[in-house]
Amino acid sequence: MDINNKARIHWACRRGMRELDISIMPFFEHEYDTLSDADKQAFVRLLTCDDPDLFNWLMNHGSPEDPDLARMVALIQSRNMARGPVAL
């Protein structure tokens, strides 16, 4: 997926699992444009992972073996925490 095709990336962020949606969507909406191209590529690769894996990683039940994906998960968690709770 092209890192500049924000419409496709936005669509890929929509997971259908509430816990993932409230972790991934705000990060994409607020942070994606500020990421380096390498981080954008890591984020897009993260979106290709299975939902159960994403859920476990984002809820701190393990981490990806790939160091770039592990760093992206940590970045999503830290930036979301800094922004505060999501309005539902």
Short mmCIF file of C-alpha atoms in Angstrom, two decimals, residues 3-88:
data_model
loop_
_atom_site.label_atom_id
_atom_site.label_comp_id
_atom_site.label_asym_id
_atom_site.label_seq_id
_atom_site.Cartn_x
_atom_site.Cartn_y
_atom_site.Cartn_z
CA ILE A 3 2.19 5.49 2.15
CA ASN A 4 0.79 8.58 0.44
CA ASN A 5 -2.62 7.07 -0.33
CA LYS A 6 -4.31 8.31 2.83
CA ALA A 7 -7.78 7.21 1.75
CA ARG A 8 -6.69 3.56 1.51
CA ILE A 9 -4.72 3.76 4.75
CA HIS A 10 -7.72 5.32 6.50
CA TRP A 11 -9.87 2.45 5.26
CA ALA A 12 -7.29 -0.11 6.46
CA CYS A 13 -7.33 1.53 9.92
CA ARG A 14 -11.00 0.64 10.32
CA ARG A 15 -10.82 -2.77 11.93
CA GLY A 16 -14.34 -3.38 13.23
CA MET A 17 -13.09 -4.19 16.70
CA ARG A 18 -13.81 -1.28 19.03
CA GLU A 19 -10.56 -1.62 21.00
CA LEU A 20 -8.51 -1.49 17.82
CA ASP A 21 -10.54 1.33 16.30
CA ILE A 22 -10.02 3.56 19.35
CA SER A 23 -6.29 2.86 19.28
CA ILE A 24 -5.50 3.01 15.59
CA MET A 25 -7.92 5.61 14.16
CA PRO A 26 -6.98 8.53 16.46
CA PHE A 27 -3.29 7.79 15.90
CA PHE A 28 -3.81 7.88 12.16
CA GLU A 29 -5.94 11.03 12.26
CA HIS A 30 -3.66 13.00 14.59
CA GLU A 31 -0.17 11.64 14.03
CA TYR A 32 0.23 10.06 10.59
CA ASP A 33 1.18 13.27 8.78
CA THR A 34 3.99 13.95 11.28
CA LEU A 35 5.64 10.54 10.82
CA SER A 36 8.79 10.01 8.78
CA ASP A 37 8.44 7.96 5.60
CA ALA A 38 10.07 4.99 7.37
CA ASP A 39 7.54 5.23 10.20
CA LYS A 40 4.69 5.54 7.71
CA GLN A 41 5.90 2.34 6.04
CA ALA A 42 6.06 0.59 9.42
CA PHE A 43 2.53 1.79 10.25
CA VAL A 44 1.19 0.52 6.91
CA ARG A 45 2.94 -2.83 7.50
CA LEU A 46 1.37 -2.98 10.96
CA LEU A 47 -2.05 -2.60 9.36
CA THR A 48 -1.46 -5.79 7.37
CA CYS A 49 -1.24 -7.82 10.58
CA ASP A 50 -4.15 -9.90 11.85
CA ASP A 51 -6.58 -8.28 14.27
CA PRO A 52 -5.90 -10.74 17.13
CA ASP A 53 -2.18 -9.92 16.92
CA LEU A 54 -2.83 -6.18 16.80
CA PHE A 55 -5.17 -6.44 19.76
CA ASN A 56 -2.63 -8.37 21.83
CA TRP A 57 0.20 -6.00 21.00
CA LEU A 58 -1.76 -2.80 21.58
CA MET A 59 -3.18 -4.14 24.86
CA ASN A 60 0.33 -5.12 26.08
CA HIS A 61 -0.17 -8.86 25.78
CA GLY A 62 3.09 -9.44 23.95
CA SER A 63 4.87 -7.57 21.19
CA PRO A 64 5.77 -8.11 17.55
CA GLU A 65 9.01 -9.93 16.82
CA ASP A 66 9.81 -7.34 14.14
CA PRO A 67 11.58 -4.45 15.91
CA ASP A 68 10.09 -1.83 13.54
CA LEU A 69 6.57 -3.03 14.26
CA ALA A 70 7.30 -3.20 18.01
CA ARG A 71 8.53 0.39 17.89
CA MET A 72 5.40 1.45 16.00
CA VAL A 73 3.14 -0.24 18.57
CA ALA A 74 4.99 1.59 21.36
CA LEU A 75 4.69 4.86 19.44
CA ILE A 76 0.93 4.39 18.96
CA GLN A 77 0.51 3.64 22.66
CA SER A 78 2.59 6.59 23.85
CA ARG A 79 1.07 9.15 21.49
CA ASN A 80 -2.46 7.99 22.28
CA MET A 81 -1.74 8.20 25.99
CA ALA A 82 -0.32 11.71 25.62
CA ARG A 83 -3.45 12.82 23.77
CA GLY A 84 -5.75 11.47 26.47
CA PRO A 85 -9.02 9.51 26.38
CA VAL A 86 -10.99 9.18 23.18
CA ALA A 87 -14.53 10.57 23.14
CA LEU A 88 -16.92 7.79 22.19
#
